[in-house]
Coordinates of C-alpha atoms in Angstrom, one line a residue:
M22 CA -92.2 -49.6 -68.0
P23 CA -90.7 -51.5 -65.2
E24 CA -93.6 -51.7 -62.9
A25 CA -92.7 -55.2 -61.9
F26 CA -89.5 -54.3 -60.2
D27 CA -89.2 -56.7 -57.2
F28 CA -88.9 -54.6 -54.0
S29 CA -88.8 -57.7 -51.8
V30 CA -85.1 -58.2 -52.8
P31 CA -82.5 -56.7 -50.5
P32 CA -81.5 -53.9 -50.3
F33 CA -84.5 -52.5 -52.1
D34 CA -86.8 -53.9 -49.4
R35 CA -85.5 -51.1 -47.2
L36 CA -87.0 -48.4 -49.3
T37 CA -90.3 -46.6 -48.3
P38 CA -93.2 -46.5 -50.8
P39 CA -92.3 -42.9 -51.9
E40 CA -88.7 -43.9 -52.3
Q41 CA -89.8 -46.9 -54.4
Q42 CA -91.7 -44.7 -56.7
R43 CA -88.7 -42.4 -57.0
L44 CA -86.6 -45.4 -58.0
I45 CA -89.1 -46.6 -60.5
R46 CA -89.2 -43.2 -62.2
A47 CA -85.5 -43.2 -62.6
L48 CA -85.1 -46.8 -63.8
D49 CA -84.1 -47.7 -67.3
I50 CA -83.8 -51.0 -69.0
G51 CA -80.7 -52.3 -70.9
V52 CA -80.8 -55.0 -73.5
Y53 CA -77.6 -57.0 -74.2
S54 CA -76.7 -59.7 -76.6
T55 CA -74.4 -62.6 -75.8
G56 CA -70.9 -61.3 -75.5
D57 CA -71.7 -57.7 -74.9
A58 CA -69.7 -56.0 -72.2
L59 CA -71.9 -54.3 -69.6
I60 CA -68.9 -53.0 -67.5
E61 CA -65.4 -52.9 -68.7
C62 CA -62.3 -53.2 -66.6
D63 CA -61.1 -50.0 -65.0
H64 CA -64.1 -48.0 -66.3
T65 CA -66.5 -46.5 -63.8
S66 CA -70.2 -47.2 -64.3
D67 CA -73.0 -44.6 -64.1
C68 CA -75.6 -47.1 -63.0
L69 CA -76.2 -50.2 -60.8
F70 CA -77.3 -53.2 -62.7
V71 CA -80.2 -55.5 -61.6
V72 CA -80.6 -58.5 -63.8
L73 CA -84.1 -58.9 -65.0
G74 CA -83.4 -61.9 -67.3
G75 CA -80.5 -63.7 -68.8
L76 CA -77.0 -64.3 -67.4
V77 CA -73.9 -62.1 -66.8
H78 CA -70.4 -63.3 -66.1
E79 CA -67.8 -61.4 -64.2
R80 CA -64.5 -62.3 -65.7
S81 CA -60.9 -61.9 -64.6
G82 CA -58.9 -62.5 -67.7
G83 CA -60.3 -65.6 -69.2
T84 CA -61.7 -66.9 -65.9
V85 CA -65.3 -66.5 -64.7
V86 CA -65.2 -65.5 -61.1
A87 CA -68.9 -64.8 -60.6
A88 CA -72.2 -65.2 -62.3
Y89 CA -75.3 -63.0 -62.0
G90 CA -78.8 -64.2 -62.8
P91 CA -82.3 -62.7 -62.3
K92 CA -82.6 -60.4 -59.3
D93 CA -78.8 -60.2 -58.8
T94 CA -77.2 -56.8 -58.5
F95 CA -73.8 -55.6 -59.6
D96 CA -71.5 -53.7 -59.2
I97 CA -71.4 -51.3 -56.4
R98 CA -67.7 -50.8 -56.6
A99 CA -67.9 -49.8 -60.3
L100 CA -70.0 -46.8 -59.3
F101 CA -67.1 -45.2 -57.6
T102 CA -63.9 -46.7 -59.0
G103 CA -63.1 -48.8 -62.0
P104 CA -63.6 -52.5 -61.4
E105 CA -60.8 -54.9 -61.9
H106 CA -63.0 -57.3 -63.8
V107 CA -65.2 -57.3 -66.9
F108 CA -68.9 -57.9 -66.7
E109 CA -70.1 -59.6 -69.9
A110 CA -73.5 -61.0 -71.0
A111 CA -73.2 -64.8 -71.1
E112 CA -76.5 -65.0 -72.9
D113 CA -79.0 -62.5 -74.1
T114 CA -79.7 -60.4 -71.1
L115 CA -82.1 -57.8 -69.8
C116 CA -81.2 -55.5 -66.9
Y117 CA -82.7 -52.7 -64.9
L118 CA -80.4 -49.8 -64.8
L119 CA -80.4 -47.7 -61.6
P120 CA -78.6 -44.3 -62.1
R121 CA -75.8 -43.7 -59.7
D122 CA -77.2 -40.2 -58.7
T123 CA -80.5 -41.7 -57.8
L124 CA -78.9 -44.5 -55.8
L125 CA -76.7 -42.1 -53.9
E126 CA -79.6 -39.8 -53.2
L127 CA -81.7 -42.7 -51.8
A128 CA -78.7 -43.7 -49.8
R129 CA -78.4 -40.2 -48.3
V130 CA -82.1 -40.0 -47.2
N131 CA -82.6 -43.6 -46.2
E132 CA -80.0 -44.6 -43.6
S133 CA -80.8 -48.3 -43.8
F134 CA -80.5 -48.3 -47.6
G135 CA -77.4 -46.1 -47.3
A136 CA -75.8 -48.7 -45.0
Y137 CA -75.9 -51.1 -48.0
V138 CA -74.0 -48.6 -50.2
Y139 CA -71.3 -48.3 -47.5
R140 CA -71.5 -51.9 -46.6
N141 CA -68.3 -54.0 -46.8
F142 CA -66.3 -50.8 -46.8
A143 CA -63.9 -52.4 -44.3
E144 CA -63.8 -55.7 -46.2
R145 CA -62.9 -53.9 -49.4
L146 CA -60.1 -52.0 -47.6
Q147 CA -59.0 -55.2 -46.0
A148 CA -59.0 -57.0 -49.4
L149 CA -56.9 -54.3 -50.9
A150 CA -54.7 -54.1 -47.9
S151 CA -54.2 -57.9 -48.1
R152 CA -52.8 -57.5 -51.5
R153 CA -50.6 -54.7 -50.3
D154 CA -49.4 -56.9 -47.4
T155 CA -48.2 -59.5 -49.9
R156 CA -46.3 -56.8 -51.7
E157 CA -44.9 -55.4 -48.4
M158 CA -43.8 -58.8 -47.3
A159 CA -42.0 -59.2 -50.6
A160 CA -40.3 -55.9 -49.9
L161 CA -39.3 -56.9 -46.4
T162 CA -37.8 -60.1 -47.7
M163 CA -35.7 -58.2 -50.3
A164 CA -33.4 -57.0 -47.5
T165 CA -29.8 -58.3 -48.1
I166 CA -27.2 -59.6 -45.8
R167 CA -25.2 -56.5 -46.4
Q168 CA -27.9 -54.6 -44.4
A169 CA -27.2 -56.8 -41.3
Y170 CA -24.4 -56.8 -38.8
I171 CA -21.6 -59.1 -39.9
H172 CA -19.1 -60.3 -37.4
P173 CA -15.5 -60.0 -38.5
P174 CA -13.9 -63.4 -39.2
V175 CA -11.5 -64.7 -36.6
F176 CA -9.0 -67.3 -38.0
L177 CA -6.8 -69.9 -36.3
P178 CA -4.5 -72.4 -37.9
A179 CA -5.6 -76.0 -37.8
A180 CA -2.6 -76.8 -35.5
A181 CA -3.8 -74.5 -32.8
T182 CA -5.0 -76.2 -29.6
L183 CA -8.6 -76.3 -28.3
R184 CA -7.4 -74.1 -25.4
D185 CA -6.1 -71.6 -28.0
A186 CA -9.5 -71.6 -29.6
A187 CA -11.3 -71.0 -26.3
V188 CA -8.9 -68.1 -25.4
V189 CA -9.4 -66.4 -28.8
M190 CA -13.1 -66.7 -28.6
K191 CA -13.1 -65.1 -25.2
D192 CA -10.7 -62.3 -26.2
Q193 CA -12.5 -61.6 -29.5
R194 CA -15.9 -62.0 -27.9
T195 CA -17.0 -64.3 -30.7
T196 CA -18.9 -67.5 -30.6
A197 CA -17.1 -69.2 -33.5
I198 CA -13.7 -69.2 -35.1
L199 CA -12.7 -70.2 -38.6
V200 CA -10.0 -72.8 -39.0
Q201 CA -7.5 -72.3 -41.7
P202 CA -6.6 -75.4 -43.8
A203 CA -3.5 -77.3 -42.9
E204 CA -2.5 -77.6 -46.6
E205 CA -2.7 -75.1 -49.4
G206 CA -5.9 -75.6 -51.4
G207 CA -7.6 -77.2 -48.4
R208 CA -11.0 -76.2 -47.1
T209 CA -11.7 -73.7 -44.3
G210 CA -13.5 -75.1 -41.3
I211 CA -15.5 -73.7 -38.4
V212 CA -15.5 -74.4 -34.7
T213 CA -18.1 -73.0 -32.3
G214 CA -18.3 -72.7 -28.6
T215 CA -20.7 -75.6 -28.6
D216 CA -18.2 -77.7 -30.4
L217 CA -15.5 -77.0 -27.8
R218 CA -17.8 -77.6 -24.9
E219 CA -19.0 -81.0 -26.2
R220 CA -15.5 -82.1 -27.2
V221 CA -13.7 -81.1 -24.0
I222 CA -16.4 -81.4 -21.3
V223 CA -18.6 -84.2 -22.8
D224 CA -16.1 -86.3 -24.6
G225 CA -13.2 -85.5 -22.3
C226 CA -10.7 -84.5 -25.0
P227 CA -7.5 -82.9 -23.7
V228 CA -7.4 -79.1 -24.3
T229 CA -4.0 -79.5 -25.9
D230 CA -5.6 -81.4 -28.9
P231 CA -5.4 -79.6 -32.2
V232 CA -8.5 -77.7 -33.3
G233 CA -8.2 -78.9 -36.9
P234 CA -9.8 -82.4 -36.4
V235 CA -12.6 -80.8 -34.4
A236 CA -13.6 -78.3 -37.1
R237 CA -16.5 -78.9 -39.5
Y238 CA -15.6 -78.2 -43.1
D239 CA -19.1 -78.3 -44.6
L240 CA -19.4 -74.5 -44.4
I241 CA -22.8 -72.9 -45.2
T242 CA -21.9 -69.8 -47.1
L243 CA -23.8 -67.0 -48.6
D244 CA -22.7 -63.9 -50.5
R245 CA -22.9 -60.5 -48.9
D246 CA -25.6 -59.5 -51.5
D247 CA -27.7 -62.6 -50.9
L248 CA -31.1 -62.1 -49.3
L249 CA -31.5 -62.2 -45.5
F250 CA -34.5 -64.4 -46.1
N251 CA -32.3 -67.0 -47.8
A252 CA -30.0 -66.9 -44.7
L253 CA -33.0 -67.5 -42.5
V254 CA -34.1 -70.4 -44.7
L255 CA -30.6 -72.0 -44.6
M256 CA -30.3 -71.6 -40.9
T257 CA -33.7 -73.2 -40.4
K258 CA -33.0 -76.0 -42.8
H259 CA -29.6 -76.9 -41.3
S260 CA -30.4 -76.1 -37.7
V261 CA -27.4 -73.8 -37.4
R262 CA -27.2 -70.4 -35.8
R263 CA -24.7 -68.8 -38.2
V264 CA -23.6 -68.7 -41.8
V265 CA -20.3 -67.7 -43.3
V266 CA -20.5 -64.6 -45.5
T267 CA -18.4 -64.2 -48.6
E268 CA -17.7 -61.4 -51.0
D269 CA -15.8 -62.0 -54.3
D270 CA -15.4 -65.6 -53.0
A271 CA -13.4 -64.4 -50.0
I272 CA -14.7 -64.9 -46.4
V273 CA -15.7 -61.5 -44.9
G274 CA -17.4 -62.6 -41.7
L275 CA -20.2 -64.5 -40.0
L276 CA -23.9 -63.7 -39.9
E277 CA -25.3 -64.8 -36.5
Q278 CA -28.9 -65.8 -36.2
A279 CA -29.5 -63.1 -33.6
D280 CA -28.2 -60.4 -35.9
L281 CA -30.3 -61.8 -38.8
L282 CA -33.5 -61.6 -36.7
G283 CA -32.5 -58.2 -35.5
A284 CA -32.0 -57.0 -39.0
L285 CA -35.4 -58.4 -40.0
S286 CA -37.0 -56.6 -37.1
N287 CA -35.1 -53.4 -38.1
H288 CA -32.9 -53.2 -35.1
S289 CA -35.7 -52.0 -32.8
Q290 CA -34.4 -54.2 -30.0
V291 CA -30.9 -52.7 -30.5
V292 CA -32.2 -49.2 -30.2
A293 CA -34.2 -50.1 -27.1
L294 CA -31.1 -51.7 -25.6
Q295 CA -29.0 -48.6 -26.4
V296 CA -31.5 -46.4 -24.6
E297 CA -31.7 -48.6 -21.5
K298 CA -27.9 -48.8 -21.2
A299 CA -27.3 -45.1 -21.9
A300 CA -25.2 -43.6 -19.2
T301 CA -24.9 -40.1 -20.7
T302 CA -27.0 -37.8 -22.8
D303 CA -24.4 -38.5 -25.6
D304 CA -25.3 -42.2 -25.5
L305 CA -29.0 -41.2 -25.7
A306 CA -28.3 -38.9 -28.6
R307 CA -26.8 -41.8 -30.6
A308 CA -29.7 -44.0 -29.8
S309 CA -32.1 -41.3 -30.8
A310 CA -30.3 -40.8 -34.1
D311 CA -30.6 -44.5 -34.8
M312 CA -34.4 -44.1 -34.5
L313 CA -34.4 -42.1 -37.7
T314 CA -32.8 -45.0 -39.5
L315 CA -35.3 -47.3 -37.9
I316 CA -38.3 -45.3 -39.1
R317 CA -36.9 -45.1 -42.6
T318 CA -36.1 -48.8 -42.7
L319 CA -39.5 -49.7 -41.4
H320 CA -41.3 -47.5 -43.9
A321 CA -39.1 -48.6 -46.8
T322 CA -39.7 -52.2 -46.1
G323 CA -43.5 -51.7 -46.0
V324 CA -44.2 -52.2 -42.3
K325 CA -47.7 -50.9 -41.4
V326 CA -47.9 -47.5 -39.8
P327 CA -49.8 -48.6 -36.7
F328 CA -46.8 -50.9 -35.9
I329 CA -44.4 -48.2 -36.6
A330 CA -46.3 -45.8 -34.4
E331 CA -46.5 -48.3 -31.6
L332 CA -42.8 -49.1 -31.8
V333 CA -41.7 -45.5 -32.2
T334 CA -43.9 -44.5 -29.3
E335 CA -42.3 -47.0 -27.0
L336 CA -38.8 -46.0 -28.0
N337 CA -39.6 -42.3 -27.7
R338 CA -41.0 -42.8 -24.2
K339 CA -37.9 -44.9 -23.3
I340 CA -35.7 -42.0 -24.4
F341 CA -37.8 -39.4 -22.5
R342 CA -37.8 -41.5 -19.4
R343 CA -34.1 -42.2 -19.5
L344 CA -33.2 -38.5 -20.2
F345 CA -35.3 -37.4 -17.2
E346 CA -33.7 -40.1 -15.1
L347 CA -30.2 -38.8 -16.1
L348 CA -31.1 -35.1 -15.4
A349 CA -33.4 -35.2 -12.4
P350 CA -32.2 -35.8 -8.8
P351 CA -33.8 -38.8 -7.1
D352 CA -36.1 -36.7 -5.0
L353 CA -37.6 -35.0 -8.0
L354 CA -38.1 -38.4 -9.7
A355 CA -40.0 -39.6 -6.6
N356 CA -42.2 -36.5 -6.3
A357 CA -43.0 -35.7 -9.9
C358 CA -44.7 -37.2 -13.0
L359 CA -43.3 -36.6 -16.5
I360 CA -46.2 -36.6 -19.0
V361 CA -46.3 -36.6 -22.8
M362 CA -49.4 -35.2 -24.5
G363 CA -50.9 -34.8 -27.9
S364 CA -50.0 -37.4 -30.6
E365 CA -47.2 -38.7 -28.3
G366 CA -49.7 -39.3 -25.6
R367 CA -52.0 -41.0 -28.0
G368 CA -49.2 -43.2 -29.2
E369 CA -49.6 -42.0 -32.8
Q370 CA -46.2 -40.3 -33.2
I371 CA -44.5 -41.7 -36.2
L372 CA -41.8 -39.0 -36.7
K373 CA -40.1 -36.6 -34.4
T374 CA -42.6 -33.7 -34.2
D375 CA -43.1 -30.9 -31.7
Q376 CA -42.5 -31.6 -28.1
D377 CA -45.7 -31.7 -26.0
N378 CA -44.7 -32.5 -22.4
G379 CA -45.3 -31.4 -18.9
L380 CA -44.4 -32.2 -15.3
I381 CA -46.8 -32.6 -12.4
L382 CA -45.2 -32.0 -9.0
R383 CA -46.5 -33.5 -5.7
D384 CA -48.2 -30.8 -3.7
G385 CA -45.9 -29.3 -1.1
Y386 CA -42.7 -30.6 -2.8
T387 CA -40.1 -28.1 -4.0
C388 CA -36.9 -28.7 -6.0
P389 CA -34.3 -26.0 -5.9
D390 CA -32.8 -27.2 -9.1
L391 CA -36.1 -27.5 -11.0
D392 CA -35.5 -24.7 -13.5
R393 CA -32.2 -26.1 -14.6
V394 CA -33.4 -29.6 -14.9
T395 CA -36.5 -28.7 -17.0
A396 CA -34.6 -26.3 -19.2
E397 CA -31.9 -28.9 -19.8
F398 CA -34.6 -31.5 -20.6
T399 CA -36.2 -29.3 -23.3
R400 CA -32.8 -28.2 -24.7
T401 CA -31.5 -31.8 -24.9
L402 CA -34.6 -33.0 -26.7
V403 CA -34.2 -30.3 -29.2
S404 CA -30.7 -31.4 -29.8
F405 CA -32.0 -34.9 -30.3
G406 CA -34.2 -33.6 -33.1
Y407 CA -37.5 -33.1 -31.2
P408 CA -38.5 -29.5 -32.2
P409 CA -39.7 -27.2 -29.5
C410 CA -43.5 -26.8 -29.3
P411 CA -44.6 -23.5 -30.9
G412 CA -47.2 -23.2 -28.2
N413 CA -44.5 -23.6 -25.5
I414 CA -46.2 -26.8 -24.1
M415 CA -43.0 -28.1 -22.6
V416 CA -41.6 -28.7 -19.1
S417 CA -39.4 -25.7 -19.4
N418 CA -42.5 -23.6 -19.3
P419 CA -43.7 -23.1 -15.7
E420 CA -47.3 -23.2 -17.0
W421 CA -46.7 -26.9 -17.7
T422 CA -44.4 -27.7 -14.7
R423 CA -46.5 -27.1 -11.6
P424 CA -48.0 -28.8 -8.5
L425 CA -51.0 -31.1 -8.8
A426 CA -53.2 -28.5 -7.2
A427 CA -52.2 -25.9 -9.8
Y428 CA -53.0 -28.4 -12.6
K429 CA -56.4 -28.9 -11.0
D430 CA -56.9 -25.1 -11.0
A431 CA -56.0 -25.0 -14.7
L432 CA -58.3 -27.8 -15.5
F433 CA -61.2 -26.0 -13.8
H434 CA -60.4 -22.9 -15.8
W435 CA -60.2 -24.8 -19.1
I436 CA -63.6 -26.4 -18.4
H437 CA -65.5 -23.4 -17.2
R438 CA -63.9 -20.7 -19.4
P439 CA -63.3 -22.5 -22.6
D440 CA -61.6 -20.0 -24.9
E441 CA -59.6 -21.3 -27.8
N442 CA -56.4 -21.9 -25.9
A443 CA -58.3 -23.6 -23.0
Q444 CA -59.9 -26.0 -25.5
L445 CA -56.5 -26.8 -27.0
N446 CA -54.9 -27.3 -23.6
L447 CA -57.8 -29.5 -22.4
A448 CA -57.7 -31.6 -25.6
I449 CA -54.0 -32.4 -25.4
F450 CA -54.1 -33.0 -21.6
F451 CA -56.9 -35.5 -22.0
D452 CA -54.4 -37.4 -24.3
A453 CA -51.6 -37.4 -21.6
E454 CA -49.7 -40.4 -20.6
A455 CA -47.1 -40.8 -17.8
V456 CA -43.6 -41.8 -18.9
A457 CA -41.5 -41.2 -15.8
G458 CA -41.9 -40.6 -12.1
D459 CA -45.1 -41.2 -10.1
P460 CA -48.0 -42.0 -12.5
E461 CA -50.5 -41.6 -9.7
L462 CA -50.1 -37.8 -10.0
L463 CA -51.4 -37.9 -13.5
A464 CA -54.1 -40.3 -12.5
A465 CA -55.2 -37.9 -9.8
A466 CA -55.3 -35.0 -12.3
K467 CA -57.4 -36.9 -14.8
H468 CA -59.7 -38.1 -12.1
Y469 CA -60.3 -34.5 -11.2
L470 CA -60.9 -33.6 -14.8
L471 CA -63.5 -36.3 -15.3
D472 CA -65.2 -35.5 -12.0
R473 CA -65.7 -31.9 -13.1
L474 CA -67.4 -33.0 -16.3
S475 CA -71.0 -33.8 -15.9
D476 CA -73.8 -34.0 -18.5
N477 CA -73.0 -30.5 -19.7
Q478 CA -74.1 -30.7 -23.3
G479 CA -73.0 -27.1 -23.9
F480 CA -69.5 -27.9 -22.9
F481 CA -69.2 -31.0 -25.0
S482 CA -70.8 -29.2 -28.0
H483 CA -68.2 -26.4 -27.7
F484 CA -65.4 -29.0 -27.2
A485 CA -66.4 -31.0 -30.3
R486 CA -67.0 -28.1 -32.6
P487 CA -63.4 -28.0 -34.0
V488 CA -64.2 -31.2 -35.8
L489 CA -66.0 -29.0 -38.4
A490 CA -63.2 -26.4 -38.5
F491 CA -61.7 -27.8 -41.8
D492 CA -63.4 -28.8 -45.0
T493 CA -63.2 -32.4 -46.1
P494 CA -63.3 -32.7 -49.9
S495 CA -66.1 -34.9 -51.3
G496 CA -64.9 -38.3 -52.3
L497 CA -67.7 -40.5 -53.3
F498 CA -70.1 -37.8 -54.4
G499 CA -67.9 -35.1 -55.7
G500 CA -65.8 -36.7 -58.4
L501 CA -62.7 -35.4 -56.6
F502 CA -60.3 -37.3 -58.7
E503 CA -62.0 -36.5 -62.0
R504 CA -60.8 -33.0 -61.6
K505 CA -57.9 -32.0 -63.7
N506 CA -54.8 -30.8 -61.9
A507 CA -56.0 -32.0 -58.5
Q508 CA -54.6 -29.8 -55.8
P509 CA -52.6 -31.1 -52.8
I510 CA -54.8 -31.9 -49.8
D511 CA -53.8 -31.3 -46.2
I512 CA -54.6 -34.8 -45.0
K513 CA -54.3 -33.8 -41.3
K514 CA -56.9 -31.0 -41.5
A515 CA -59.2 -32.8 -44.0
A516 CA -59.3 -36.2 -42.6
I517 CA -57.0 -37.2 -39.6
F518 CA -57.9 -34.3 -37.3
P519 CA -61.7 -34.7 -37.6
I520 CA -61.3 -38.4 -36.7
V521 CA -58.9 -37.8 -33.8
H522 CA -60.8 -34.9 -32.3
G523 CA -64.2 -36.3 -32.9
I524 CA -63.3 -39.6 -31.2
R525 CA -61.6 -37.6 -28.4
A526 CA -64.7 -35.6 -27.8
L527 CA -66.8 -38.7 -27.6
A528 CA -64.3 -40.4 -25.4
L529 CA -64.2 -37.5 -23.0
E530 CA -68.0 -37.5 -22.8
K531 CA -67.9 -41.2 -22.0
H532 CA -65.0 -40.8 -19.5
L533 CA -62.9 -43.3 -21.4
V534 CA -59.5 -44.2 -20.1
P535 CA -57.6 -45.1 -23.4
T536 CA -55.8 -42.3 -25.1
N537 CA -55.0 -44.0 -28.4
T538 CA -57.5 -43.1 -31.2
T539 CA -58.0 -46.6 -32.4
Q540 CA -58.5 -48.0 -28.9
R541 CA -61.0 -45.2 -28.2
I542 CA -62.9 -46.1 -31.3
W543 CA -63.3 -49.7 -30.2
A544 CA -64.1 -48.6 -26.6
L545 CA -66.9 -46.4 -28.0
A546 CA -68.2 -49.3 -30.0
D547 CA -68.1 -51.5 -26.9
K548 CA -70.3 -48.9 -25.2
G549 CA -72.7 -49.0 -28.1
L550 CA -72.2 -45.5 -29.2
M551 CA -71.5 -46.6 -32.7
E552 CA -72.1 -49.7 -34.7
R553 CA -69.1 -52.1 -34.8
D554 CA -69.1 -52.1 -38.6
F555 CA -68.8 -48.4 -38.6
A556 CA -66.1 -48.5 -35.9
A557 CA -64.2 -51.0 -38.1
D558 CA -64.5 -48.7 -41.1
L559 CA -63.3 -45.8 -39.1
A560 CA -60.3 -47.7 -37.6
E561 CA -59.3 -48.9 -41.0
A562 CA -59.6 -45.5 -42.6
F563 CA -57.6 -43.9 -39.7
A564 CA -54.8 -46.5 -40.3
F565 CA -54.8 -45.9 -44.0
L566 CA -54.8 -42.1 -43.7
S567 CA -51.9 -42.3 -41.2
T568 CA -50.0 -44.4 -43.7
L569 CA -50.5 -41.9 -46.5
R570 CA -49.4 -39.1 -44.1
L571 CA -46.2 -40.8 -43.2
K572 CA -45.5 -41.7 -46.8
A573 CA -46.0 -38.2 -47.9
R574 CA -43.7 -36.8 -45.2
V575 CA -40.9 -39.4 -45.6
D576 CA -41.0 -39.3 -49.4
T577 CA -40.9 -35.5 -49.6
D578 CA -38.7 -34.3 -46.8
G579 CA -37.2 -37.2 -44.9
P580 CA -37.7 -37.5 -41.2
E581 CA -34.4 -35.8 -40.4
E582 CA -35.4 -32.5 -41.8
G583 CA -38.0 -31.8 -39.1
K584 CA -40.3 -30.2 -41.6
I585 CA -44.0 -30.9 -41.2
D586 CA -45.8 -31.2 -44.5
N587 CA -49.1 -32.9 -44.3
S588 CA -49.9 -32.5 -48.0
V589 CA -50.9 -35.4 -50.1
R590 CA -51.3 -35.2 -53.9
P591 CA -54.0 -37.5 -55.2
A592 CA -52.7 -37.1 -58.7
E593 CA -49.4 -38.7 -57.7
M594 CA -51.1 -41.7 -55.9
S595 CA -51.4 -45.1 -57.3
K596 CA -54.9 -46.1 -58.3
M597 CA -55.2 -48.3 -55.3
D598 CA -54.3 -45.5 -53.0
R599 CA -56.7 -43.1 -54.7
D600 CA -59.5 -45.5 -54.4
Q601 CA -58.9 -46.0 -50.7
F602 CA -58.3 -42.3 -50.1
N603 CA -61.6 -41.5 -51.9
D604 CA -63.5 -44.0 -49.7
C605 CA -61.8 -42.7 -46.6
L606 CA -62.8 -39.1 -47.3
A607 CA -66.4 -40.1 -47.8
L608 CA -66.2 -41.9 -44.4
V609 CA -64.7 -38.9 -42.7
K610 CA -67.6 -36.8 -44.0
K611 CA -70.0 -39.3 -42.7
F612 CA -68.3 -39.4 -39.3
K613 CA -68.4 -35.6 -39.1
E614 CA -72.1 -35.7 -39.7
F615 CA -72.3 -38.3 -36.9
V616 CA -70.4 -36.1 -34.5
S617 CA -72.4 -33.0 -35.6
Y618 CA -75.7 -34.8 -34.9
H619 CA -74.5 -36.3 -31.6
F620 CA -73.3 -33.0 -30.2
H621 CA -76.0 -30.9 -31.9
L622 CA -73.4 -28.8 -33.8
N623 CA -76.0 -27.5 -36.3
M624 CA -73.8 -28.4 -39.1
H625 CA -76.1 -27.2 -41.8

C-alpha cells in the first residue's frame, strides 16, 4: 500500500505525523489507461488526485490548458462543484486518491492545511466575477439611443440669416439647428453654435449672410434603435458632440454627447442635480421617484451592487439633507445634526427600506417648531417611498430627537444595561453618519461612546452574540444543493447579518471610525485582526451576497413595492451563482467560528 506517499510536497507537509497516518489509511490508488477520463466536465469528484506516475491533461474542448505529472495535485474545485474542464490520462497513469471526506476532516482539524482548501477562494470568485463583468459590460452596451434624451429638431430654411440662426438657438435653448435644403430632394445640413462663432467672430462674416452655405451636409445619423455604444464610437471617431437621430428615415432629433454619457451612467448626475436644485418638497418627490428608475436601470444593465449602494447612498443623503434644509429653520440647522443609521449609515442601502434616522440637538438649544418639523420630515419621507421604521427609530420620535447630553445618557444605559433593545440601539447608532447640520454633534456622541467602552470582554461578548442568532446552512460540507426541492434561504439572516454584525462588533472593540462593512473589514485587516487573504474573501463574499439579495428583491417585487423579501432560491440560481453562494455560505460559517472564538461565545 502507499507507504511511499511524499509528505514533503505542499500542502501535505503541513500535516502532523498522526494526520499523515490518517491520510495514508484513507488513500487508495487509481490506475488509468491512456485516454481514460479521471474527472468529467460538470461532474463533482469524490476524491483529490495526486499523480504517482504518468501524465494527466486538463482539456477545455480540444485544447490542453494544463498538464499534471508526478506529485501534482488536482482538482480542488471538482470536490465541491463540477469543473469546467475534463481531466484525461495522456498516458498510462497511476494516481493516489484522497477521499473528499478525509481531506475536509483534515482541513477542519489542521488550520494550516485547511488554509490550502480555502486558498484562492477570492481568486476563484474574482475569476468568475471577471467573466460576469464581461457579460455585464455587454448588457450595458446593449442600451439603445431610445433610452437617452433626444433633443427635438429645430429647422431653419437655408435662406435664413446667421443672426436668425443665433436667435433661434437662444430661444429654443439648443446648441445646433438643422438647415432645410434649398431645393427639393436636397440634403439637410447642420449648423452649431461653434460654427456660428467661428464664421462671424473669427472669419468676420456679416450676420446677414445666409445660413445655408455655412451648414455642413455630411450628417452623422443613427436610427433611434441603434446602440448608444455605436453613437459613442461615432462621436469619438468623428470628433463631434452630437449625432442626428432618425426613425423610419425621418429626422426625429439630436443626441448630444452629454446626454449620451448621462444615459450610459444611468442619469445619476441628473438625479443629483434635481435634488440640489429642488425648491419644494414636490421637486424632491420627483427626484426621489427618478431614483427608482435609476436603481432598476443600474441593476438591469449589470452594474455591481457596491457601486449601486455607493451611488444610492449619496443620492439618498442628498435627498435627506435637502428635505431637512427645506423644512428646518436656519437656527435649527445650525444647532442640530441629522443622522442616518443602520444600513443607510453604513452606505449599504440599495433600495428604499425602513427609515432609521435621528436628530442630535446642541445642549441648551430649543426650537419651538421642532415637533412640526420632525413630524413633517418623517411624513414626507414616507410619501417619497421610505417606509416608517417599525421600531420607531425616526426623528419624529422624541427618543431619537434629543440634546447631546440626553444621547450620552442613552448611550450609558445601552452600554451598562444591555437588554435586547439597548443592543439594537447601540448597534445602529454605531453605524450613524451625519447628513445635515453640525456633524461635530455626532462626533461628540461617538467620542463619548468609545470612551465608555474599555476592555470589557463581557460587554463585547454580549454585543457580538447575535452573530450566532441565525443558522447558516452548510455549503461545502453539507451538500446543500444536492437536496431535492431546496427551500428558500433568508440570505440576510443566514449570511449578510452575521458578516455585518460580526464585523461591527470587531470594529466597535477596536474603536474603528469607518461605518461601511467593507471598509471595516479592511481596517480590521490593517490592524492585524484577520489575515488579508481572509479579509479579501470576506469582502468578496459580502459583495456577492449583497448582489444576490438585490437581485432577489428586484426580480420578485420591484423596488417600488416597498416589500422586503430577503429570500433567495438556490434551485432557481444559475450554476455560477450556486457555486459562489455555496462558497460564500461556507465562508460565513468560518467567519462565525472566528467571531465565536474571538469573543468566547462558546459556540459549541
